[in-house]
CSV table of C-alpha atoms in Angstrom, one decimal:
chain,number,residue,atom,x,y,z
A,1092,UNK,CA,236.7,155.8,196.3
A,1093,UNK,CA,233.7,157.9,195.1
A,1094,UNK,CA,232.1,155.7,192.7
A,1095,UNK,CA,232.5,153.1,196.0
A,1096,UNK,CA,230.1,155.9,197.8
A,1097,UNK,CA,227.5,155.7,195.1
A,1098,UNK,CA,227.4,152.1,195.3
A,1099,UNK,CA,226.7,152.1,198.9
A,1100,UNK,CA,224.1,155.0,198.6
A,1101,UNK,CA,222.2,153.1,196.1
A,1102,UNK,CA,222.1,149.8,198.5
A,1103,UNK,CA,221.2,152.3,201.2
A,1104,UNK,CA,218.1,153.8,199.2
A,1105,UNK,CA,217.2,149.9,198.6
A,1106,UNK,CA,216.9,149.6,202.1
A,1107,UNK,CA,215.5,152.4,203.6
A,1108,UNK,CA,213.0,152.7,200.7
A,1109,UNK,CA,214.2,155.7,199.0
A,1110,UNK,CA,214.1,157.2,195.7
A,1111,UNK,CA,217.5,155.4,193.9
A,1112,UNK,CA,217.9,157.7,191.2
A,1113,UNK,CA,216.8,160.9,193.2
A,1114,UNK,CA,220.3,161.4,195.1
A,1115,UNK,CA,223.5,163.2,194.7
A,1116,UNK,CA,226.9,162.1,196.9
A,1117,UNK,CA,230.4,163.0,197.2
A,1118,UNK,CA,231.9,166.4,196.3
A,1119,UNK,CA,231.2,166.0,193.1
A,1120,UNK,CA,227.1,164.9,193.1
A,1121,UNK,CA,227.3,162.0,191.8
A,1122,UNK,CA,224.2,160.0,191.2
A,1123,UNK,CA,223.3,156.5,190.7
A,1124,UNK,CA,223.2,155.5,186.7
A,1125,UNK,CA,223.4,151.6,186.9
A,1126,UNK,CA,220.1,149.3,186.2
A,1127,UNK,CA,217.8,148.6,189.6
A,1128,UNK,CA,219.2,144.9,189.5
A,1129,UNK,CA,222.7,146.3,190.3
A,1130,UNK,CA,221.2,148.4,193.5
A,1131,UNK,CA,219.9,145.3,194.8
A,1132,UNK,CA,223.5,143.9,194.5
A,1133,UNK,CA,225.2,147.1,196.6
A,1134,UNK,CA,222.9,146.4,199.5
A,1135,UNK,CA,225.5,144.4,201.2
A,1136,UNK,CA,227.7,147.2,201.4
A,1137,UNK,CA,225.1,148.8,203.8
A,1138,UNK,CA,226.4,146.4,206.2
A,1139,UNK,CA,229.9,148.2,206.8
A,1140,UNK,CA,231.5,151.3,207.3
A,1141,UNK,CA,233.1,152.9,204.9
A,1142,UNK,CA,236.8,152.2,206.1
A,1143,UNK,CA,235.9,148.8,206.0
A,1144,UNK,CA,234.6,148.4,202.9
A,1145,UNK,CA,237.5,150.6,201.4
A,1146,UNK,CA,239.7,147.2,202.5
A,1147,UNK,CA,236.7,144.9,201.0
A,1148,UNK,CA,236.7,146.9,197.5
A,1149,UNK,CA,240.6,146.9,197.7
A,1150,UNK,CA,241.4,143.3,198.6
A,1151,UNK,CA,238.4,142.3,196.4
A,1152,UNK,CA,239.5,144.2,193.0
A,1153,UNK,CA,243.1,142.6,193.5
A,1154,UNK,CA,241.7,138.9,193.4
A,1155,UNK,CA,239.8,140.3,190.5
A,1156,UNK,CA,242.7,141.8,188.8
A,1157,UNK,CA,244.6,138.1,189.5
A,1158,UNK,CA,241.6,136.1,188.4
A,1159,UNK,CA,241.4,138.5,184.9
A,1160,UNK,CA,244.9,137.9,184.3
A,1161,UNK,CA,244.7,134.2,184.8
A,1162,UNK,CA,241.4,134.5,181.9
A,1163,UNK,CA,243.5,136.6,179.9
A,1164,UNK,CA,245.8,134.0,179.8
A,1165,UNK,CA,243.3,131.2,179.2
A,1166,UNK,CA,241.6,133.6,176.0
A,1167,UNK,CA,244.9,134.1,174.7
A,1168,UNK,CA,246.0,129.9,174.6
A,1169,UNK,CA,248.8,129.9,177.0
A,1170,UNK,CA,249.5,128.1,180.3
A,1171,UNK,CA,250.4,130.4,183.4
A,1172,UNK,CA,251.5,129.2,186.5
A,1173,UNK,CA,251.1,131.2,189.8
A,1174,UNK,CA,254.1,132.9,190.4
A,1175,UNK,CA,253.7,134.0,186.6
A,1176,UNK,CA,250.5,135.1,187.3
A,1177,UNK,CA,251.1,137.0,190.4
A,1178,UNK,CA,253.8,138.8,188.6
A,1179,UNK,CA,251.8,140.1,185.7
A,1180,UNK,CA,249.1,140.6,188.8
A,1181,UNK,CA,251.5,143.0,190.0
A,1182,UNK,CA,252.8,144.9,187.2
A,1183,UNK,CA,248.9,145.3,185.8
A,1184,UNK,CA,248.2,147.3,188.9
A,1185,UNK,CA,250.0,150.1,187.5
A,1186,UNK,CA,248.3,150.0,184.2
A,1187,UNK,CA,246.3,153.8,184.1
A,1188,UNK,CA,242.5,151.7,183.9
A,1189,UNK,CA,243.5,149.4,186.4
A,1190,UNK,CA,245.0,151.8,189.1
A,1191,UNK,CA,241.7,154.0,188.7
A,1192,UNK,CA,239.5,151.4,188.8
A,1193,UNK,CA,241.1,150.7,192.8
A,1194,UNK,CA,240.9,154.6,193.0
A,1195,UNK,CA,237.1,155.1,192.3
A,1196,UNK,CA,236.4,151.4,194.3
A,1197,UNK,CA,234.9,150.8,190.7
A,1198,UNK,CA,233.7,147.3,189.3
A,1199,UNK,CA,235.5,147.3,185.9
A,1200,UNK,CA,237.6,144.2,186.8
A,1201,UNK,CA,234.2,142.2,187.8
A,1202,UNK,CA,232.4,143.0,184.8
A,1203,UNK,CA,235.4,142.3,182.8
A,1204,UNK,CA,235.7,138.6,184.7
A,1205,UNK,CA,232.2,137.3,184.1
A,1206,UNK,CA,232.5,138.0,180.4
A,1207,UNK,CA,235.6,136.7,180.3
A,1208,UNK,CA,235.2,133.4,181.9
A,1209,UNK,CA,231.8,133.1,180.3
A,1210,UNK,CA,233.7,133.3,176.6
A,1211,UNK,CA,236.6,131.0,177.3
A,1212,UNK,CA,234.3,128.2,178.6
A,1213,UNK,CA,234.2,125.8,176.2
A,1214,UNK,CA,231.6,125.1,173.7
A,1215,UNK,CA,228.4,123.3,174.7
A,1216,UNK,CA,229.5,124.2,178.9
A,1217,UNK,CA,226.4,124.0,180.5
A,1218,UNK,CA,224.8,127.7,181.2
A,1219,UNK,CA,227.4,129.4,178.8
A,1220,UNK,CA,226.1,133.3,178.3
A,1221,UNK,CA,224.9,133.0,181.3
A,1222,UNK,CA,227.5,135.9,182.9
A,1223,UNK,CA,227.3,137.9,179.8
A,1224,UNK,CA,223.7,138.2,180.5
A,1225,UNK,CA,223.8,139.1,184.3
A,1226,UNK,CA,226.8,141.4,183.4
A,1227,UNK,CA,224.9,143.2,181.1
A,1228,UNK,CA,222.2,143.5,183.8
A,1229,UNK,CA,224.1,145.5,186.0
A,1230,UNK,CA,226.2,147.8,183.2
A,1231,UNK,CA,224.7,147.5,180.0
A,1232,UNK,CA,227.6,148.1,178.1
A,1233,UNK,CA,228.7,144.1,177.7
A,1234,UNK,CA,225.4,143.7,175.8
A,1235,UNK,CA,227.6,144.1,173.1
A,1236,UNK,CA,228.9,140.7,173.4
A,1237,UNK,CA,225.2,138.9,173.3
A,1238,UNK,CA,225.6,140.6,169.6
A,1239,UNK,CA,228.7,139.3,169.1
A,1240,UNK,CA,227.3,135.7,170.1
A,1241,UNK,CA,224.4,135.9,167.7
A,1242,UNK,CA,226.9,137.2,164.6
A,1243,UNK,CA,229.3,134.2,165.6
A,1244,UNK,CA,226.1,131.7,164.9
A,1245,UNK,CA,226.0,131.0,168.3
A,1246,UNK,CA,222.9,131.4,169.0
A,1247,UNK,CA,221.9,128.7,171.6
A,1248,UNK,CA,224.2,131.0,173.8
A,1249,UNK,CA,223.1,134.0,173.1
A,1250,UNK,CA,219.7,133.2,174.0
A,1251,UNK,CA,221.1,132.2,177.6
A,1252,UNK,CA,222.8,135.4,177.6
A,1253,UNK,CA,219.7,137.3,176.4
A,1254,UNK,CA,217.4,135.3,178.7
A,1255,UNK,CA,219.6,135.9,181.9
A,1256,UNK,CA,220.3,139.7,181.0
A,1257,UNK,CA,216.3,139.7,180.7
A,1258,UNK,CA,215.7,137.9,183.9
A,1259,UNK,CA,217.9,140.6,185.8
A,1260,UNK,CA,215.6,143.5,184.3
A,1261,UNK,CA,212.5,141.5,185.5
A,1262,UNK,CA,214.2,140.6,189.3
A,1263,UNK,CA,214.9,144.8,189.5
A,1264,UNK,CA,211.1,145.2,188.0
A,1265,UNK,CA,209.9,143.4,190.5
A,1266,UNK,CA,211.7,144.6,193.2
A,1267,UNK,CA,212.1,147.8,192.4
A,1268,UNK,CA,209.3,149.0,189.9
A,1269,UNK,CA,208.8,152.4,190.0
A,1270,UNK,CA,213.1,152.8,189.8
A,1271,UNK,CA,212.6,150.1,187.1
A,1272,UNK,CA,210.1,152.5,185.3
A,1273,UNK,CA,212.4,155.5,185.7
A,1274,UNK,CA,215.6,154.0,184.5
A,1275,UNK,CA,213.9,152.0,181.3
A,1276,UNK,CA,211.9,155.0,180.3
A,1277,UNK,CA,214.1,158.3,181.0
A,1278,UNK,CA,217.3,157.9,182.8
A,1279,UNK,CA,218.5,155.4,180.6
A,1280,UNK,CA,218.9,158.0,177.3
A,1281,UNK,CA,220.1,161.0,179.9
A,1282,UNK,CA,223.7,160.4,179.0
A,1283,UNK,CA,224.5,163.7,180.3
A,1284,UNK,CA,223.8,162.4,184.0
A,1285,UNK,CA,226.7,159.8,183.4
A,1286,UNK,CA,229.0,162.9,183.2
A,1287,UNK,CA,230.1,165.5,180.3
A,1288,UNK,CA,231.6,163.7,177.2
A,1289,UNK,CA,234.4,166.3,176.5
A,1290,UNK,CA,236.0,165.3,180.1
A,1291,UNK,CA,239.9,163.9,179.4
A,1292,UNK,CA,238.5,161.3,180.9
A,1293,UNK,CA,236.0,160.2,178.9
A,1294,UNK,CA,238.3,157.8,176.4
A,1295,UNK,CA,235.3,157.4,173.8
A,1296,UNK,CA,234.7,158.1,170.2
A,1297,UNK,CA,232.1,160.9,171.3
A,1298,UNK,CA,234.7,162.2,173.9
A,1299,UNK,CA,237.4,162.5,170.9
A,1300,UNK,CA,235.1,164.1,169.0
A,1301,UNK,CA,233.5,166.8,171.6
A,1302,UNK,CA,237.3,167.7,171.8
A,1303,UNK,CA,238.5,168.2,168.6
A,1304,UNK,CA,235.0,170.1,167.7
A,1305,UNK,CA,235.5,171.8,170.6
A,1306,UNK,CA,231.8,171.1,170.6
A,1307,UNK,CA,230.5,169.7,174.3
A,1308,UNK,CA,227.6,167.8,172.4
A,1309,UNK,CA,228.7,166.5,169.2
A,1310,UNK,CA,225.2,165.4,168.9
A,1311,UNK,CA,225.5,163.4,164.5
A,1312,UNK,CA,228.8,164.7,164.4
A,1313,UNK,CA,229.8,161.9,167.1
A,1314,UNK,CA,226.9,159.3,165.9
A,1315,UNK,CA,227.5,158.9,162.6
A,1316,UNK,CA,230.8,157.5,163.1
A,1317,UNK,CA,229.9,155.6,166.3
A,1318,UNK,CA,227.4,153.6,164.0
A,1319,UNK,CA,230.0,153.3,161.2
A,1320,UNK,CA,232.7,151.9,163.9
A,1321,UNK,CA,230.0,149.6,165.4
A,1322,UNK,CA,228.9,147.9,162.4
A,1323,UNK,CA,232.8,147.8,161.0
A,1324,UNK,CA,234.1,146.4,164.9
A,1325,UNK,CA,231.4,144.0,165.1
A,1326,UNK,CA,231.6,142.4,161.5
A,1327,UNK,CA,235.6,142.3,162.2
A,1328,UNK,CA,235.2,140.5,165.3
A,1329,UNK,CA,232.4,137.9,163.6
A,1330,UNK,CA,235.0,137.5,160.8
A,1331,UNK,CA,238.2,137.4,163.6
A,1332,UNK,CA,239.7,133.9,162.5
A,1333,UNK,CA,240.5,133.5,166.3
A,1334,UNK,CA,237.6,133.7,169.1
A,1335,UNK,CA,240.4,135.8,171.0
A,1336,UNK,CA,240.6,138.1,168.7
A,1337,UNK,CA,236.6,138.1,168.1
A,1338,UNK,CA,236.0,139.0,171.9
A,1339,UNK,CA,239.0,142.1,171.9
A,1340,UNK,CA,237.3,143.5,168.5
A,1341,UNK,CA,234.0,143.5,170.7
A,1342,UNK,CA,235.1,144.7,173.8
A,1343,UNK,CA,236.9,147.3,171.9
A,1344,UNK,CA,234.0,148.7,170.1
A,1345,UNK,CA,231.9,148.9,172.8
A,1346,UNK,CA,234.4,150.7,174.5
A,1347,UNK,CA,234.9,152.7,171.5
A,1348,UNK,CA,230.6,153.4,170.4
A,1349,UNK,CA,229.5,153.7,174.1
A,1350,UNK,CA,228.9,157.6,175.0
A,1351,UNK,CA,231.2,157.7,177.8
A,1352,UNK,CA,233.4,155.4,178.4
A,1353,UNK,CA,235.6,156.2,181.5
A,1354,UNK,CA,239.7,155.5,181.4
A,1355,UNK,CA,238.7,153.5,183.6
A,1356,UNK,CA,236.7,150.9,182.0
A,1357,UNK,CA,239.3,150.3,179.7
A,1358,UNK,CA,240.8,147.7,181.9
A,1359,UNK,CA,240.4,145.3,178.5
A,1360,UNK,CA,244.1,146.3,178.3
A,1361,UNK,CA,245.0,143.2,179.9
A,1362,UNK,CA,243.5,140.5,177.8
A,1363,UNK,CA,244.8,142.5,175.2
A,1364,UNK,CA,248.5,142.6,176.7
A,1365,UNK,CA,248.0,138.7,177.1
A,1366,UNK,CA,247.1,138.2,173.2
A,1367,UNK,CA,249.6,140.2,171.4
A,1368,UNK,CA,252.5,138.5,174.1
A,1369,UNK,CA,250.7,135.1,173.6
A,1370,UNK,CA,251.6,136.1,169.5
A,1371,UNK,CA,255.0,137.2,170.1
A,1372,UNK,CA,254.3,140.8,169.3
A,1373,UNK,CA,256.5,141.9,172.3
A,1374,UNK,CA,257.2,145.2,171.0
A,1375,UNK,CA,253.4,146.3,170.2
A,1376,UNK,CA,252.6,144.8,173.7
A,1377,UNK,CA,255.2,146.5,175.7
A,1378,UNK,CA,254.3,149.7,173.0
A,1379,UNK,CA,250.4,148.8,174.5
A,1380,UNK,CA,251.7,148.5,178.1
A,1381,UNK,CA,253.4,152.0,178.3
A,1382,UNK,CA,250.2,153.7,176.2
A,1383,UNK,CA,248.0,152.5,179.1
A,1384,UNK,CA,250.7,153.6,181.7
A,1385,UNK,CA,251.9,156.6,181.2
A,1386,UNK,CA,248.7,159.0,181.5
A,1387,UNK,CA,248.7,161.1,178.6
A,1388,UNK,CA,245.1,162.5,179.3
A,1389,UNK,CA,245.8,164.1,182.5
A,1390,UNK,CA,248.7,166.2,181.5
A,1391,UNK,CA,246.9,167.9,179.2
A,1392,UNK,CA,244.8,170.9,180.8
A,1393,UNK,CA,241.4,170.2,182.3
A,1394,UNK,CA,238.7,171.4,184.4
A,1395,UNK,CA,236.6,173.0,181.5
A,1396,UNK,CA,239.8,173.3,178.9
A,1397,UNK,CA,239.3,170.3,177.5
A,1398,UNK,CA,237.5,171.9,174.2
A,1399,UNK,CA,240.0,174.5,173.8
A,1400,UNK,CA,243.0,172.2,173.5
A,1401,UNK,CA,245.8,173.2,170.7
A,1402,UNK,CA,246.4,170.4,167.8
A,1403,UNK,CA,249.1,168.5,169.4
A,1404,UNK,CA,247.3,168.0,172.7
A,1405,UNK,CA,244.6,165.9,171.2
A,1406,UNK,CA,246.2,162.8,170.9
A,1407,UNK,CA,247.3,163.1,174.2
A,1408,UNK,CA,243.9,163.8,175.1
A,1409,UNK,CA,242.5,160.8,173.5
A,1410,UNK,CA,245.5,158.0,173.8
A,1411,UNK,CA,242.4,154.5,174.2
A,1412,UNK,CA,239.9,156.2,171.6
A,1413,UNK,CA,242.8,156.1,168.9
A,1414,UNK,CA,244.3,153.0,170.1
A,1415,UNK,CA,241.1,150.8,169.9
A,1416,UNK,CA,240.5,152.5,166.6
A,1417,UNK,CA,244.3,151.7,165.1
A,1418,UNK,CA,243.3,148.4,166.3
A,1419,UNK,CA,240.1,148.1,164.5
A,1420,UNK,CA,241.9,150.0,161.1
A,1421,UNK,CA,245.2,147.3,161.5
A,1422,UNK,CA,242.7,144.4,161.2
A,1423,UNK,CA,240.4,145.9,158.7
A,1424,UNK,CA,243.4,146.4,156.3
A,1425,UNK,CA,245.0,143.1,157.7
A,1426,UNK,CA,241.6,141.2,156.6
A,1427,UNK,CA,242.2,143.0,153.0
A,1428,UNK,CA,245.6,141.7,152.3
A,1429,UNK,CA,244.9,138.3,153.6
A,1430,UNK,CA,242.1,138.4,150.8
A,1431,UNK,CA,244.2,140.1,147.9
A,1432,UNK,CA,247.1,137.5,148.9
A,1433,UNK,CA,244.5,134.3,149.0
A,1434,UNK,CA,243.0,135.6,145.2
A,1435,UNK,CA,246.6,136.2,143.8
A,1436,UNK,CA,247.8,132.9,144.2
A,1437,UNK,CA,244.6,131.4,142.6
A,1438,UNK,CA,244.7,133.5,139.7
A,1439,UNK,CA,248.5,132.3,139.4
A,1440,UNK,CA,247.5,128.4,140.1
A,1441,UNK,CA,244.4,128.6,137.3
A,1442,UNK,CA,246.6,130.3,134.9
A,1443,UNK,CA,249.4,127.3,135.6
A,1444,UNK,CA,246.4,124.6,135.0
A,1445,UNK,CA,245.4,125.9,131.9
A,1446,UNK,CA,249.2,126.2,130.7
A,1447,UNK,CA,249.2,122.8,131.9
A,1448,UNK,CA,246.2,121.5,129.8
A,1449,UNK,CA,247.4,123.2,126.9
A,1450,UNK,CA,250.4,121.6,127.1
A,1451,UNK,CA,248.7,118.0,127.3
């Protein structure tokens, strides 16, 4: 549970006064990359040894995993009991994101929680975007959503989100304010301290394309189309007919535009699962299901061969990056028919009027 370790050594350098974004742990050096505010959250897990907390992080991210699939099913308008819940519960565990997410001690599944019961609450609920806000306080990357709020024309609630996401900045300013001034001013554009983009592991745009350029900083080659998929993904998901649909397009581009985006944070699988079952598109869920199980990305060579990979090893290199972005293509040209369809039969109804008149 490396990312587990980090956690704990950022709570530790709360309490003991030291410099949070100064440090290196585990074999690999990782360092801290998360806002102040989320430091100041870790500093319980000072409190125990690490054996311990490996059973608190493990116990903790399976009533996470069985309170996101109970959401999922709420955002995708169908009634789950328990023992249906628990089973999906135990059959999402094995799902690639999920299972790393319990392998790092990573905090995908709470992120993914307070958006996700912040979005299904209904309209009006006292203190809605709330969660997105603080979410966004402690990853960033759910931001995305307070975006998504304001495009929807709900904006009451994505001033709450924007307000709370603010008030977490200002808790870790005050608390923490020459980390605050570090993080806000430099190590918040050092990408490269997250890790290297071309890593197999990395399942974003910019990781697909630092591996087909063979090019470990894409540098416009990656943000060009990162800004083209942002602005496309966010006006299909203000457009989605369905709010389900609205908060997958979302959660899918941010996954999808943010620089690195571990396989791991894609545990957005599961609403997703949920929706397309909830649609009866068994076969593209179980087609989802087995994308996100079976691993593609670390069968191909790694440890530095990722930019040197032949032509056929780049899908498997890449299986969430070109999955979110058949999604995003699928609804586009989806949106188009449903528009050439809708103008068709209105050409065909005003030429029938007019035959009509005529014939009055």
């Amino acid at each position: 549970m490396p990312d587990m370790r980090v956690y704990r050594a950022e709570g530790a350098a709360v309490v003991h006064g030291r410099d949070l974004y100064g440090f290196t742990v585990t074999e690999g050096r990782l360092p801290a990359t998360y806002p102040p505010f989320a430091a100041l959250l870790f500093v319980p897990t000072v409190w125990l040894p690490v054996p311990a907390l490996k059973v608190v992080f493990c116990a903790g991210n399976a009533l996470l995993l069985l309170w996101l699939v109970r959401l999922s099913a709420r955002l995708a308008g169908c009634r789950a009991g328990l023992p249906l819940v628990c089973t999906a519960t135990a059959f999402a565990v094995w799902l690639e994101p999920v299972f790393q997410t319990f392998v790092f001690g990573q905090i995908n599944l709470l992120i993914a929680c307070l958006v996700l019961w912040d979005v299904t609450r209904p309209s009006g609920a006292r203190g809605k975007g709330v969660l997105i806000g603080v979410a966004t306080g402690i990853k960033l990357t759910p931001g995305l959503f307070i975006v998504h709020l304001l495009l929807r024309g709900r904006v009451r609630e994505a001033a709450t989100a924007t307000a709370a996401f603010a008030g977490t900045v200002a808790v870790g300013a005050l608390a923490l304010p020459a980390a605050s001034v570090d993080y806000w001013t430099r190590h918040l554009f050092d990408t490269d301290r997250v890790g290297k983009p071309w890593i197999a592991a990395n399942q974003s745009l910019q990781g697909l394309v630092a591996r087909v350029l063979g090019e470990p900083s894409p540098g416009p080659a990656w943000l060009l189309p990162a800004v083209v998929v942002g602005v496309v993904g966010l006006w299909l998901a203000c457009r989605a007919p369905r709010e389900r649909w609205g908060v997958l397009l979302t959660a899918l581009t941010a996954l999808l535009v943010s620089p690195i985006s571990w396989s791991h944070h894609w545990v957005w699988c599961v609403p997703l699962i949920a929706v397309l079952l909830a649609e009866d598109r068994r076969v593209l869920a179980m087609l989802t299901a087995v994308l996100f199980t079976v691993r593609t990305m670390w069968l191909v060579p790694r440890r530095g061969q990722e930019l040197h990979l032949a032509w056929w090893q780049e899908p498997l290199a890449s299986p969430y990056v070109l999955l979110g972005l058949a999604l995003l293509t699928a609804v586009a040209l989806g949106r188009c028919r449903r528009r050439d369809g809708r103008s068709r039969p209105g050409q065909v109804s005003s030429a029938r009027n007019s035959s009509a008149s005529m014939i009055r």
